[in-house]
GROMACS .gro file of C-alpha atoms in nm:
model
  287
    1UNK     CA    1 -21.555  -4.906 -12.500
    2UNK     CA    2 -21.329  -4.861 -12.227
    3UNK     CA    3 -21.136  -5.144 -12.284
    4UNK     CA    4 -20.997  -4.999 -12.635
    5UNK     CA    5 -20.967  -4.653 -12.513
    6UNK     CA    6 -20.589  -4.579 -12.607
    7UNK     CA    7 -20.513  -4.257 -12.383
    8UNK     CA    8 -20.192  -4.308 -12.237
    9UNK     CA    9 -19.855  -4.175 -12.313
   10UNK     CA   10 -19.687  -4.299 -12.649
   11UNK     CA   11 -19.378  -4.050 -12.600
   12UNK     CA   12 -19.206  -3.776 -12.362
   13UNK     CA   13 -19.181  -3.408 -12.466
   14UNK     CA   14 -18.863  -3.297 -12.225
   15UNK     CA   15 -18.984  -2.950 -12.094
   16UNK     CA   16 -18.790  -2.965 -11.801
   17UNK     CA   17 -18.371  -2.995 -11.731
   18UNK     CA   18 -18.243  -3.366 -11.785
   19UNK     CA   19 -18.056  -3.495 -11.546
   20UNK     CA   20 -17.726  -3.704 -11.652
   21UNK     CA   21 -17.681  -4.058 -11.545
   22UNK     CA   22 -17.425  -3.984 -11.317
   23UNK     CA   23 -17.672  -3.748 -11.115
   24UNK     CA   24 -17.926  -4.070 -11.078
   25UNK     CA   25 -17.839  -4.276 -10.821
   26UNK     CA   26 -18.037  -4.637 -10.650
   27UNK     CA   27 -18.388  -4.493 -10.560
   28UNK     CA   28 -18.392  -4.199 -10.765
   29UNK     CA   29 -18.741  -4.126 -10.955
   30UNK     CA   30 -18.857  -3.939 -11.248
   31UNK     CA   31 -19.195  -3.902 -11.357
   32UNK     CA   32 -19.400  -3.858 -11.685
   33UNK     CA   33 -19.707  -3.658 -11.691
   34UNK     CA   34 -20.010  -3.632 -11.946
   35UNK     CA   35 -20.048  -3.306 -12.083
   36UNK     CA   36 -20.398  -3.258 -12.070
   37UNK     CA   37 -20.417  -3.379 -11.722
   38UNK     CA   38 -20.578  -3.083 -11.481
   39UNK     CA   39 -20.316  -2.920 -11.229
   40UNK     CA   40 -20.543  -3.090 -10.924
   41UNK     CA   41 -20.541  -3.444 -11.098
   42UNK     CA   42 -20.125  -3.392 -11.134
   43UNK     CA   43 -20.074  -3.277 -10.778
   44UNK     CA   44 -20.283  -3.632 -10.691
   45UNK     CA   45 -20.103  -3.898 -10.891
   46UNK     CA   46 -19.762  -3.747 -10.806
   47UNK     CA   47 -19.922  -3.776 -10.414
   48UNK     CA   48 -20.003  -4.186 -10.567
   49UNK     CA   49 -19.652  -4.220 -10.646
   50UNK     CA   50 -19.486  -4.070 -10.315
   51UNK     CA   51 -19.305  -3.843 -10.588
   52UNK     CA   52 -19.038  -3.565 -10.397
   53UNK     CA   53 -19.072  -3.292 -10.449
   54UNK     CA   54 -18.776  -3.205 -10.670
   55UNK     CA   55 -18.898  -3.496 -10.880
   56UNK     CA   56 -18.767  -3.465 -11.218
   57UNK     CA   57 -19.097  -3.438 -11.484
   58UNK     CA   58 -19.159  -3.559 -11.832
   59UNK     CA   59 -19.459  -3.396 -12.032
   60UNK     CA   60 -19.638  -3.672 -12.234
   61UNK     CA   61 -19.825  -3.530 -12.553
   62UNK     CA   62 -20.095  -3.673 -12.766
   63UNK     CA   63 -19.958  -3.621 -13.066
   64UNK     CA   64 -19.706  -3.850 -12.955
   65UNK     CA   65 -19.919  -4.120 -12.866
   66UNK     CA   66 -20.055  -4.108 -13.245
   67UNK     CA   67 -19.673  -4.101 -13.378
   68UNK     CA   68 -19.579  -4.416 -13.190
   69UNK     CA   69 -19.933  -4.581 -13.195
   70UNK     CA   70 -20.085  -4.527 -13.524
   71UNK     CA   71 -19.923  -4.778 -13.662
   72UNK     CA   72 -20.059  -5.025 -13.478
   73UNK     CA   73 -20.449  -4.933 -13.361
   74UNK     CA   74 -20.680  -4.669 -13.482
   75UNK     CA   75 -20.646  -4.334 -13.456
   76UNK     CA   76 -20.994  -4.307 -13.395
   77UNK     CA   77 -20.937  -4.558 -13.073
   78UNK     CA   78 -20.621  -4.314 -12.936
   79UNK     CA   79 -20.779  -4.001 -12.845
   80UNK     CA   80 -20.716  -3.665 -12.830
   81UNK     CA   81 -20.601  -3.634 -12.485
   82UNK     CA   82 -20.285  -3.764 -12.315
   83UNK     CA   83 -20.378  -3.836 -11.933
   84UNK     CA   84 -20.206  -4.137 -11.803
   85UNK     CA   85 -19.855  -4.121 -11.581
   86UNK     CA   86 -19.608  -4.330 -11.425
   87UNK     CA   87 -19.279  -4.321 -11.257
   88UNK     CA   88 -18.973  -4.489 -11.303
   89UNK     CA   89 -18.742  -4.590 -10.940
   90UNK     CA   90 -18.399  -4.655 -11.056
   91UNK     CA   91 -18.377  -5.053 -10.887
   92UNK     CA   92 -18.026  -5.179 -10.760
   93UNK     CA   93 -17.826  -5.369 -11.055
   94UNK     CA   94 -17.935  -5.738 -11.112
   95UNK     CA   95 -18.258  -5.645 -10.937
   96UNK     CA   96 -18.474  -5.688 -11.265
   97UNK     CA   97 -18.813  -5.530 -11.431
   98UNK     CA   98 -19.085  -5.448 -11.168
   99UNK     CA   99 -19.426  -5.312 -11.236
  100UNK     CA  100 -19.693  -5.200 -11.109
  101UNK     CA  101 -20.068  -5.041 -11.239
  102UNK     CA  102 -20.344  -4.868 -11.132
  103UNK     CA  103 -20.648  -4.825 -11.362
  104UNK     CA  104 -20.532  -5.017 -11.598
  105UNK     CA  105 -20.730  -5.264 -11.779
  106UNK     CA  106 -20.626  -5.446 -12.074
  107UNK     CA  107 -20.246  -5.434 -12.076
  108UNK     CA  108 -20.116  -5.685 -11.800
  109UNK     CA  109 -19.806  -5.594 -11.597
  110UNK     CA  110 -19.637  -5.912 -11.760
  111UNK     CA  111 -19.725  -5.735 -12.045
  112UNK     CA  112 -19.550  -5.422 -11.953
  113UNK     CA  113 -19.289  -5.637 -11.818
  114UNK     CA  114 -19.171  -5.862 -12.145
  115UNK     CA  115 -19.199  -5.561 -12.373
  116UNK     CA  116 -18.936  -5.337 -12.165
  117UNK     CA  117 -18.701  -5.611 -12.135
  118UNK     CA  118 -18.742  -5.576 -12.532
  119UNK     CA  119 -18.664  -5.259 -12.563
  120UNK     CA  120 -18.361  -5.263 -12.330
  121UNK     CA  121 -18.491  -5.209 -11.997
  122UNK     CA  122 -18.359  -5.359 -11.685
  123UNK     CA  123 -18.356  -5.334 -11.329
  124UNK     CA  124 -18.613  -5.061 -11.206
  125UNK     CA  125 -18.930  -5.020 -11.069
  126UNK     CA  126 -19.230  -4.899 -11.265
  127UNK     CA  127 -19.563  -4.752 -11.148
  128UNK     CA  128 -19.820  -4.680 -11.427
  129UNK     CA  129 -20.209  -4.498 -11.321
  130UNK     CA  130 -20.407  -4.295 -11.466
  131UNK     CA  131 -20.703  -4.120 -11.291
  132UNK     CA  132 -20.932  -4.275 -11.531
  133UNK     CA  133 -20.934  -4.682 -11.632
  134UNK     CA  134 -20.788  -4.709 -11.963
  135UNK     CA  135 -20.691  -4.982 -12.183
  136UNK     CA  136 -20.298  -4.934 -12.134
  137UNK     CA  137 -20.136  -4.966 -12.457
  138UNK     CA  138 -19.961  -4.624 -12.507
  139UNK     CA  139 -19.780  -4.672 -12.185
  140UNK     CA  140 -19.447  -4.816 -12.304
  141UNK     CA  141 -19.279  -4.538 -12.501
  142UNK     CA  142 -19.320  -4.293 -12.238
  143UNK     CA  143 -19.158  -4.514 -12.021
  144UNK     CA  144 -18.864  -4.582 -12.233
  145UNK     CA  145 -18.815  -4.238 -12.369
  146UNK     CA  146 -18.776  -4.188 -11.937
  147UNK     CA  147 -18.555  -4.483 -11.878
  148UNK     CA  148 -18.313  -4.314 -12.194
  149UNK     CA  149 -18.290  -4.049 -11.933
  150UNK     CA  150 -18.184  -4.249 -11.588
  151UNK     CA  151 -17.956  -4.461 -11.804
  152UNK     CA  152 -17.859  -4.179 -12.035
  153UNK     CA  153 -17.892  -4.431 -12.348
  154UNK     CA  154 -18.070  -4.397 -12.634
  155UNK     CA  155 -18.289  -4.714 -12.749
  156UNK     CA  156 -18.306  -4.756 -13.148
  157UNK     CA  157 -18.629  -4.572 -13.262
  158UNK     CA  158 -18.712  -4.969 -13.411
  159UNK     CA  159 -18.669  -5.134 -13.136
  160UNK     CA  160 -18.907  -4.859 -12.930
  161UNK     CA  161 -19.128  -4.958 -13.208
  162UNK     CA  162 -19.101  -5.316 -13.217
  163UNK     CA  163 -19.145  -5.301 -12.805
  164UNK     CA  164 -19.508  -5.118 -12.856
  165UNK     CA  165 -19.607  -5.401 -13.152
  166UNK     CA  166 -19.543  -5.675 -12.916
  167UNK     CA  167 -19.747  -5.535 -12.635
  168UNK     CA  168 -20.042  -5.475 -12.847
  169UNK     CA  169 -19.970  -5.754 -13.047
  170UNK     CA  170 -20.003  -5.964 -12.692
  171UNK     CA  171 -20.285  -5.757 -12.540
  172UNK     CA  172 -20.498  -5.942 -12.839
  173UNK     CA  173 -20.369  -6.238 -12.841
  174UNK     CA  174 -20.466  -6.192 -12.421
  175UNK     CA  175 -20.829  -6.135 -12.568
  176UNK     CA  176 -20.877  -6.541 -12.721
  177UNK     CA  177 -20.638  -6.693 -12.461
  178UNK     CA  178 -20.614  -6.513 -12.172
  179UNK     CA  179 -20.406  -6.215 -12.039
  180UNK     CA  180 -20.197  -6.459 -11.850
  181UNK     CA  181 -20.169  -6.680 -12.100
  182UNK     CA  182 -20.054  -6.449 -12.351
  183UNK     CA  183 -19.772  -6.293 -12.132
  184UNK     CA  184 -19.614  -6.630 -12.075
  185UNK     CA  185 -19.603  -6.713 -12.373
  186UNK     CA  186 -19.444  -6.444 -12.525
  187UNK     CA  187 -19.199  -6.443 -12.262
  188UNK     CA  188 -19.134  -6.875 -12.305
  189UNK     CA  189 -19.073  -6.766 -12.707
  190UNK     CA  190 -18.824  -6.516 -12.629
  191UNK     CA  191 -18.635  -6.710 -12.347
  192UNK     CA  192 -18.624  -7.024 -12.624
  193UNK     CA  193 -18.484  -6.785 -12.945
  194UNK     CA  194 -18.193  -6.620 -12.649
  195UNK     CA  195 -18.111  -6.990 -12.561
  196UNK     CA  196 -18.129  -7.136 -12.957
  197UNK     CA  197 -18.116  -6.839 -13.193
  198UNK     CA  198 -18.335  -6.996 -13.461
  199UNK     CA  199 -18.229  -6.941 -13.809
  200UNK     CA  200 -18.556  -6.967 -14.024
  201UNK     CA  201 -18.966  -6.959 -14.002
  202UNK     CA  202 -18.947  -7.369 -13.921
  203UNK     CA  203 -18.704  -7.302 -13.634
  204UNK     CA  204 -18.903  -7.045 -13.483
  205UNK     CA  205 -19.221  -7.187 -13.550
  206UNK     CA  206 -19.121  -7.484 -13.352
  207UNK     CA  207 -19.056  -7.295 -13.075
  208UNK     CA  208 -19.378  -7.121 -13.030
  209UNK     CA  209 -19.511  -7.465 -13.077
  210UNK     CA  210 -19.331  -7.636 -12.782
  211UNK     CA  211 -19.404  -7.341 -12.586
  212UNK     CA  212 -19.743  -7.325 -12.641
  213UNK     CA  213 -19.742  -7.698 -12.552
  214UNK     CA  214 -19.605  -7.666 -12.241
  215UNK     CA  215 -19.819  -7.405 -12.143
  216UNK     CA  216 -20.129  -7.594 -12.255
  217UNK     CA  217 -20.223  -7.317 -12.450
  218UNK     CA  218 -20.408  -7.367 -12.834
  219UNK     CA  219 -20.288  -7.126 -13.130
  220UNK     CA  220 -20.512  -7.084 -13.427
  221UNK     CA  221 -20.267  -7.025 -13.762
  222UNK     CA  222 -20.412  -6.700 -13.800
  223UNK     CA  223 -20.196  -6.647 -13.467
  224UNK     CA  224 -19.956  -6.849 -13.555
  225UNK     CA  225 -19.820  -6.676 -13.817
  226UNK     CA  226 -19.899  -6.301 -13.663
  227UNK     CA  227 -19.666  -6.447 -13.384
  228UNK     CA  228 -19.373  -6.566 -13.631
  229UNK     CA  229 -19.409  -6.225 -13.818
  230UNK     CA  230 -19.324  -6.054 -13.493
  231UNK     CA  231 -19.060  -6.265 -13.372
  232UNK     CA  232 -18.885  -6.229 -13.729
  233UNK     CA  233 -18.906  -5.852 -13.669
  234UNK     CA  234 -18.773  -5.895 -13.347
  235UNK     CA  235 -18.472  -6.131 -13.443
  236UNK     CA  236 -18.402  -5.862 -13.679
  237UNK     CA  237 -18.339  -5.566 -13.453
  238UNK     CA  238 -18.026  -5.477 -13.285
  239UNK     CA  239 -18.151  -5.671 -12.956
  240UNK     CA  240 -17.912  -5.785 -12.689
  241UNK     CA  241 -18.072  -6.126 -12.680
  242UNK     CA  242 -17.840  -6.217 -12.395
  243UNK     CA  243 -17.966  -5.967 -12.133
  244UNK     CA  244 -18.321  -6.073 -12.273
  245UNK     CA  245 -18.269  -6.410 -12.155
  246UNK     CA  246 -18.131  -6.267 -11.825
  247UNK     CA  247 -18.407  -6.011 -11.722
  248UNK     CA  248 -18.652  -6.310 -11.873
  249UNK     CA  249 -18.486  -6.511 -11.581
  250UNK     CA  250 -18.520  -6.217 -11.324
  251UNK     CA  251 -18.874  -6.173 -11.385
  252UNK     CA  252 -19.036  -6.523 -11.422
  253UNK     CA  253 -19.153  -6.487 -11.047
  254UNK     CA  254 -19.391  -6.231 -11.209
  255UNK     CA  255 -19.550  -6.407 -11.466
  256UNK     CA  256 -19.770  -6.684 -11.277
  257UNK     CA  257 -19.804  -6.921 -11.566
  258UNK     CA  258 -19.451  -6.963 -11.541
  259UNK     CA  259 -19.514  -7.264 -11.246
  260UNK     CA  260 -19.696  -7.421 -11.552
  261UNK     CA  261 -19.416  -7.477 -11.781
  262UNK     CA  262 -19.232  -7.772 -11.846
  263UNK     CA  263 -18.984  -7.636 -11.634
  264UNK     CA  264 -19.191  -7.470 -11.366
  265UNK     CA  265 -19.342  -7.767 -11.285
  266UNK     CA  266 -18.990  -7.950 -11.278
  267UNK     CA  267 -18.923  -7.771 -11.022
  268UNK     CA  268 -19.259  -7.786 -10.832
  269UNK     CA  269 -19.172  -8.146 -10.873
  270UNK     CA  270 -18.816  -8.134 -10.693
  271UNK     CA  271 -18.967  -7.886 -10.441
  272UNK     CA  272 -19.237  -8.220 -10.377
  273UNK     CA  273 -18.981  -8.454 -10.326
  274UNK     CA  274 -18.775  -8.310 -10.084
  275UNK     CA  275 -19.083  -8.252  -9.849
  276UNK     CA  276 -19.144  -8.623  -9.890
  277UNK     CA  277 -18.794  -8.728  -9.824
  278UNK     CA  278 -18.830  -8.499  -9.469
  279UNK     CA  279 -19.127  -8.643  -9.398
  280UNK     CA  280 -18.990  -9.002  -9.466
  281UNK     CA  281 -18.727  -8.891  -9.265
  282UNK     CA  282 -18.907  -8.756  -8.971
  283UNK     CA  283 -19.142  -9.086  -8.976
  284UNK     CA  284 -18.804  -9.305  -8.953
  285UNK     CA  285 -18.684  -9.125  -8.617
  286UNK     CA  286 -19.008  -9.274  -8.456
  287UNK     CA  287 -19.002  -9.646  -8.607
   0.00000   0.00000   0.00000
């Protein structure tokens, strides 16, 4: 089925010169490229993504995908062809985590958003296609392995892991609750364990709990727990939890459900009240 079809990008081959960080500048791109992509289909997505021409390019190979992937789908369901893309706009600083797909149809762009602020990420713009629809899931190393280059960092090889285990890891949890529902969450979890830093499974467990709550959302234990095991693994990785919280912030105008929470709808609720005050207001100029 399309829907499990895991044929993008799980890692970047550099066959061409990196640039330094210095040489990137606000609006600067670089691209990644399947390798098994035909030279027409390449010369059309880099048209899609209003690429330069000097663009700097990043080869994505399979047997990538498999190294970063296999250890959390089957091989069987990755492929044997690397064909998806994207681009990566360096944003201005304090803009945040934008994103953007085409053909892509079971990974969210909340998705893509909450696991890049895991693995480091912040402020640029991302653009992921393929010329296919695929399911979406091997996009995320191939966009971090690019991101090393514009910010010339490197990201822990565990926390590039952990960043592809919570996307898939939310992609099915987006199958029994919703897509939308899924991203939220996630991203209410890891806002709450910035702000409290829980200390032990009851702690975190109560989190996921309140913010499942609050987003009306139901967890069966089977999900329960798959959720604690992957925020333990996450609380255990050399995460800045502090920028989390901050790029969390940045970015809840792009997850929806957000106006849902607790305190989305506080301020829905303040937003209410002021209209009614002008209106009150207005009404007493003509009594």
């Amino acid at each position: 089925m399309k829907k499990f079809l895991i044929l993008l990008m799980a890692a970047i081959m550099f066959t061409f010169p990196i640039q330094s960080y210095a040489d990137l500048a606000e609006g600067d791109m670089i691209v990644t490229l399947g390798e098994n992509l035909s030279a027409e289909q390449k010369d059309s997505l880099l048209g899609e993504m209003n690429a330069p021409k000097d663009v700097q390019i990043v080869t994505v190979s399979n047997q990538e995908e498999h190294q970063y992937l296999g250890k959390y789908v089957a091989k069987s369901l990755i492929g044997t062809k690397a064909i998806s893309s994207s681009s990566i706009t360096i944003a201005p600083k304090g803009a945040g985590i934008t994103v953007k797909t085409k053909n892509i149809n079971w990974v969210t762009d909340e998705m893509f958003v909450n696991a890049l602020i895991t693995a480091g990420v912040k402020d640029a713009n991302i653009y992921i296609t393929a010329p296919i629809s695929v399911s979406g899931t091997a996009a995320l190393t191939g966009i971090i392995k690019a991101y090393e280059i514009s910010a010339d960092k490197t990201i822990p090889e565990e926390v590039k892991q952990a960043a592809n285990q919570e996307m898939v890891e939310t992609a099915k949890l987006g199958d029994s609750i919703g897509e939308k529902n899924a991203a939220a969450l996630i991203a209410k979890v890891k806002e709450e364990i910035a702000k409290k830093k829980p200390k032990n499974d009851a702690e975190l467990r109560s989190i996921i709990e309140q913010a499942a709550k609050e987003l009306n959302i139901t967890l069966t234990e089977e999900q329960m727990k798959r959720l604690i095991d992957l925020f333990n693994k996450l609380k255990g990785l050399d995460i800045d939890w502090n920028q989390v919280g901050d790029q969390l912030n940045k970015a809840k105008d792009r997850i929806p459900k957000f106006l849902q929470s607790e305190e989305g709808q506080g301020f829905l609720e303040k937003l209410k009240q002021f209209f009614i005050s002008l209106i009150d207001a207005i009404k007493s100029l003509f009594s």
